[in-house]
mmCIF file of C-alpha atoms in Angstrom:
data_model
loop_
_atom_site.group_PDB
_atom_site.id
_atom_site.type_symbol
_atom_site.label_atom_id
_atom_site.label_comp_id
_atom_site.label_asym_id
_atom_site.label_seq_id
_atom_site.Cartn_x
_atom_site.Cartn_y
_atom_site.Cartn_z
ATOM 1 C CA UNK A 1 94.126 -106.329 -33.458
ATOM 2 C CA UNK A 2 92.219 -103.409 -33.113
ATOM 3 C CA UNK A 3 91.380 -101.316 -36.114
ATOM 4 C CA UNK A 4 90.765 -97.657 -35.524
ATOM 5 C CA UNK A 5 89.646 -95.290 -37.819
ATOM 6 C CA UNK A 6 91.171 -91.860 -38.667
ATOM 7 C CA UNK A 7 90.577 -88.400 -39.989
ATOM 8 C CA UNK A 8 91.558 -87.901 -43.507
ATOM 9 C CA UNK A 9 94.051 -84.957 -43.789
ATOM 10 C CA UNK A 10 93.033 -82.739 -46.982
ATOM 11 C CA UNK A 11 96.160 -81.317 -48.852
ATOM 12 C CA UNK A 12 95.032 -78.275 -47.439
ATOM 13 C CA UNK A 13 94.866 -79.097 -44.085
ATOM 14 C CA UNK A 14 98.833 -80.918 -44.572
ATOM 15 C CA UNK A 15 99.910 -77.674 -45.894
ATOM 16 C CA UNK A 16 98.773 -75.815 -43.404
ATOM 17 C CA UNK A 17 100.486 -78.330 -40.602
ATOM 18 C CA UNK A 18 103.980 -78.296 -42.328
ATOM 19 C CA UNK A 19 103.832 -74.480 -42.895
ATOM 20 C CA UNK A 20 103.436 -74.413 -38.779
ATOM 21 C CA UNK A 21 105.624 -77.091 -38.294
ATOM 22 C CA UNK A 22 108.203 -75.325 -40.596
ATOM 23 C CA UNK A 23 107.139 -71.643 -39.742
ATOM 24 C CA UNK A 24 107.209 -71.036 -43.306
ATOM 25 C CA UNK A 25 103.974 -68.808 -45.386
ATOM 26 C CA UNK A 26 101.381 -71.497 -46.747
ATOM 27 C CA UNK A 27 101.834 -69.861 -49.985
ATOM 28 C CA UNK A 28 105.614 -71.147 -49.897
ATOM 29 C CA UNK A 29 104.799 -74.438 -48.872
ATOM 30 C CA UNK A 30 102.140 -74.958 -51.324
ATOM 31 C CA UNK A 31 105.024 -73.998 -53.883
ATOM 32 C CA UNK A 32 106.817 -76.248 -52.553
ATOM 33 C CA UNK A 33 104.378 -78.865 -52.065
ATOM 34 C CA UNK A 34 103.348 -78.537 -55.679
ATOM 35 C CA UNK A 35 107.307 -78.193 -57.153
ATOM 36 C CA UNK A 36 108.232 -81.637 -55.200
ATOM 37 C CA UNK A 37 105.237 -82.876 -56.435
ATOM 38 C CA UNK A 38 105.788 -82.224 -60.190
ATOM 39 C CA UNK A 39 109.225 -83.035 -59.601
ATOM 40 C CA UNK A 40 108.293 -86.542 -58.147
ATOM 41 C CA UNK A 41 105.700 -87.153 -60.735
ATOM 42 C CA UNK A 42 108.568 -86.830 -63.576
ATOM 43 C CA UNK A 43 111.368 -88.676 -62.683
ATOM 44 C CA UNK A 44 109.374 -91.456 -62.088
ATOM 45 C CA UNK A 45 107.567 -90.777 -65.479
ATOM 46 C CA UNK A 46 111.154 -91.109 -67.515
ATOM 47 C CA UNK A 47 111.482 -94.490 -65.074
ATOM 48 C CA UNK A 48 113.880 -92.959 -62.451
ATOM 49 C CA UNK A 49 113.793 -94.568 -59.277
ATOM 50 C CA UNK A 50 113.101 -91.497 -56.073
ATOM 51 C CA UNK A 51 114.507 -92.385 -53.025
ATOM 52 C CA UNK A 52 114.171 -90.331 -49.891
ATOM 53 C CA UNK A 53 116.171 -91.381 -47.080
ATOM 54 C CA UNK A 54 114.635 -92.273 -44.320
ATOM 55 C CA UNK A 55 111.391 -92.040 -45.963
ATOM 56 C CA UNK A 56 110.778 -94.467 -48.656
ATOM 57 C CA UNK A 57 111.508 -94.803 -52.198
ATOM 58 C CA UNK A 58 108.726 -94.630 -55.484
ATOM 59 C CA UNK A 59 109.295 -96.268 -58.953
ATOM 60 C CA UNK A 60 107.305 -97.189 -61.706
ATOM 61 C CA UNK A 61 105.674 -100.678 -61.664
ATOM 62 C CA UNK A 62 103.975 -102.189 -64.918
ATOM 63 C CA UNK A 63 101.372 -103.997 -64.964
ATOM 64 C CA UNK A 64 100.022 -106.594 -68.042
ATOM 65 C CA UNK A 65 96.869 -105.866 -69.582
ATOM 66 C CA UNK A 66 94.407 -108.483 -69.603
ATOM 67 C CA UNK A 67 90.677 -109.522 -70.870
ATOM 68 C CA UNK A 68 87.767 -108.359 -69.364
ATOM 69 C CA UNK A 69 84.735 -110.854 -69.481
ATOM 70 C CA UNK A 70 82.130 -108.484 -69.632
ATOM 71 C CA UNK A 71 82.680 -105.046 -71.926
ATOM 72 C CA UNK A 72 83.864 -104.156 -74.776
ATOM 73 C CA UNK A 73 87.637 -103.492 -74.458
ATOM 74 C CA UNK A 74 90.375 -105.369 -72.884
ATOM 75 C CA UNK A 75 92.195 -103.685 -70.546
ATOM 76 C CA UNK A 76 95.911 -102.220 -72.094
ATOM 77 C CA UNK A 77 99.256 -102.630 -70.182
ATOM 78 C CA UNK A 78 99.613 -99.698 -67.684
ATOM 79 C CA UNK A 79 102.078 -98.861 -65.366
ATOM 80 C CA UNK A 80 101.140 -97.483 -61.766
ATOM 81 C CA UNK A 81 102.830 -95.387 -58.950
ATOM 82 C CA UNK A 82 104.779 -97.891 -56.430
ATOM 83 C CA UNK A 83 105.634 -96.470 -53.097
ATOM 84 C CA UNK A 84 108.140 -98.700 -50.556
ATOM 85 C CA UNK A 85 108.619 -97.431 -47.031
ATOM 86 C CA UNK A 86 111.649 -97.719 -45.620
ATOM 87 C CA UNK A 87 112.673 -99.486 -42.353
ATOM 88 C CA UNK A 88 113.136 -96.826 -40.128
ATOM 89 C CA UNK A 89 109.871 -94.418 -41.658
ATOM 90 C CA UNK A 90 107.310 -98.022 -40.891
ATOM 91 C CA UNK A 91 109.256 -98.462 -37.140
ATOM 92 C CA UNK A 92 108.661 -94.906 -36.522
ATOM 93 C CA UNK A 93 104.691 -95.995 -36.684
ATOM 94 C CA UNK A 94 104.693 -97.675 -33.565
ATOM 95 C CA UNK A 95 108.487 -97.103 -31.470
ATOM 96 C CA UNK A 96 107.686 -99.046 -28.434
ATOM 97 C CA UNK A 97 107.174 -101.822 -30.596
ATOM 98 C CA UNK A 98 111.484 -101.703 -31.473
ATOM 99 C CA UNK A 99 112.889 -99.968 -27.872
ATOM 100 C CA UNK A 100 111.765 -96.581 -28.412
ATOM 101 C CA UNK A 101 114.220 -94.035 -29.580
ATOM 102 C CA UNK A 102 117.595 -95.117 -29.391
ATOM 103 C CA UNK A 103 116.406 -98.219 -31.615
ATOM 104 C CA UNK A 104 115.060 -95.933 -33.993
ATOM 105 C CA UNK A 105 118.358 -93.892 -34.271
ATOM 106 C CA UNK A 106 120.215 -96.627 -34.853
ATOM 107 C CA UNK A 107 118.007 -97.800 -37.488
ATOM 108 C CA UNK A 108 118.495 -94.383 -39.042
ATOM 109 C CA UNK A 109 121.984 -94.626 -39.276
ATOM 110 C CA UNK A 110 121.815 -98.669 -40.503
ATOM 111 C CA UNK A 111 119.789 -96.916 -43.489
ATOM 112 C CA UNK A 112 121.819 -94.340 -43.897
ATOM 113 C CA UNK A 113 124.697 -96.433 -44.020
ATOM 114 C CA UNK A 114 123.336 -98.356 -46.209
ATOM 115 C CA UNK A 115 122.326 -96.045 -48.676
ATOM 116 C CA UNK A 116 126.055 -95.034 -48.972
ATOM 117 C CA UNK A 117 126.970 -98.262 -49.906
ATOM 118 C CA UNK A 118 124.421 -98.742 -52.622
ATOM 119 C CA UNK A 119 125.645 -95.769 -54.030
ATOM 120 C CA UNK A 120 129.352 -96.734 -53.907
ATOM 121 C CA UNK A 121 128.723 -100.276 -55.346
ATOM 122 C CA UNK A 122 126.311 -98.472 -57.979
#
């Protein structure tokens, strides 16, 4: 497997290529990009689970603290940002690796499908 390395896109510079993509004013976007942000940030703060269909879903994950061998202080329980793709979002990666497009609109709808019954049995 061959590893290639990429550009790193600035907030900036993903700003920029949504507000084309969108054909909104980068000032909007940024609002935007800030608000969903904050937004984001917060429910998963009061321990909300975010899911975004199609995209993935983000949830608080604790961690226990533990000793440190060299240093002063041990290290506290803390709690960190956890971030799981969903199916279809990680096959979109690479689509000739699943039969190309019709593959990956059926996987949309299997998630979306899903989703609805999660909800209903929730």
């Amino acid at each position: 497997m061959k590893t290639t390395v990429h550009p790193r896109i600035s907030k900036r510079g993903f700003i920029s290529k949504v507000a084309g993509r969108s054909g909104q004013p980068i000032r909007v976007v940024s609002e935007v990009y800030e608000s969903l942000i904050a937004e984001l940030t917060d429910a998963v703060r009061r321990g909300d689970t975010v899911v975004l269909t199609g995209f993935g879903r983000f949830a608080r994950q604790t961690h226990k603290g533990h000793k440190v061998r060299f240093g002063k202080k041990d290290v506290d329980d803390y709690s960190v940002l956890k971030f799981s793709a969903s199916r279809s979002i990680n096959r979109r990666l690479d689509p000739d690796a699943e039969g190309g497009p019709e593959t990956l609109r059926l996987i949309d709808e299997f998630d979306e499908a899903e989703e609805v019954l999660a909800r209903v049995a929730g």
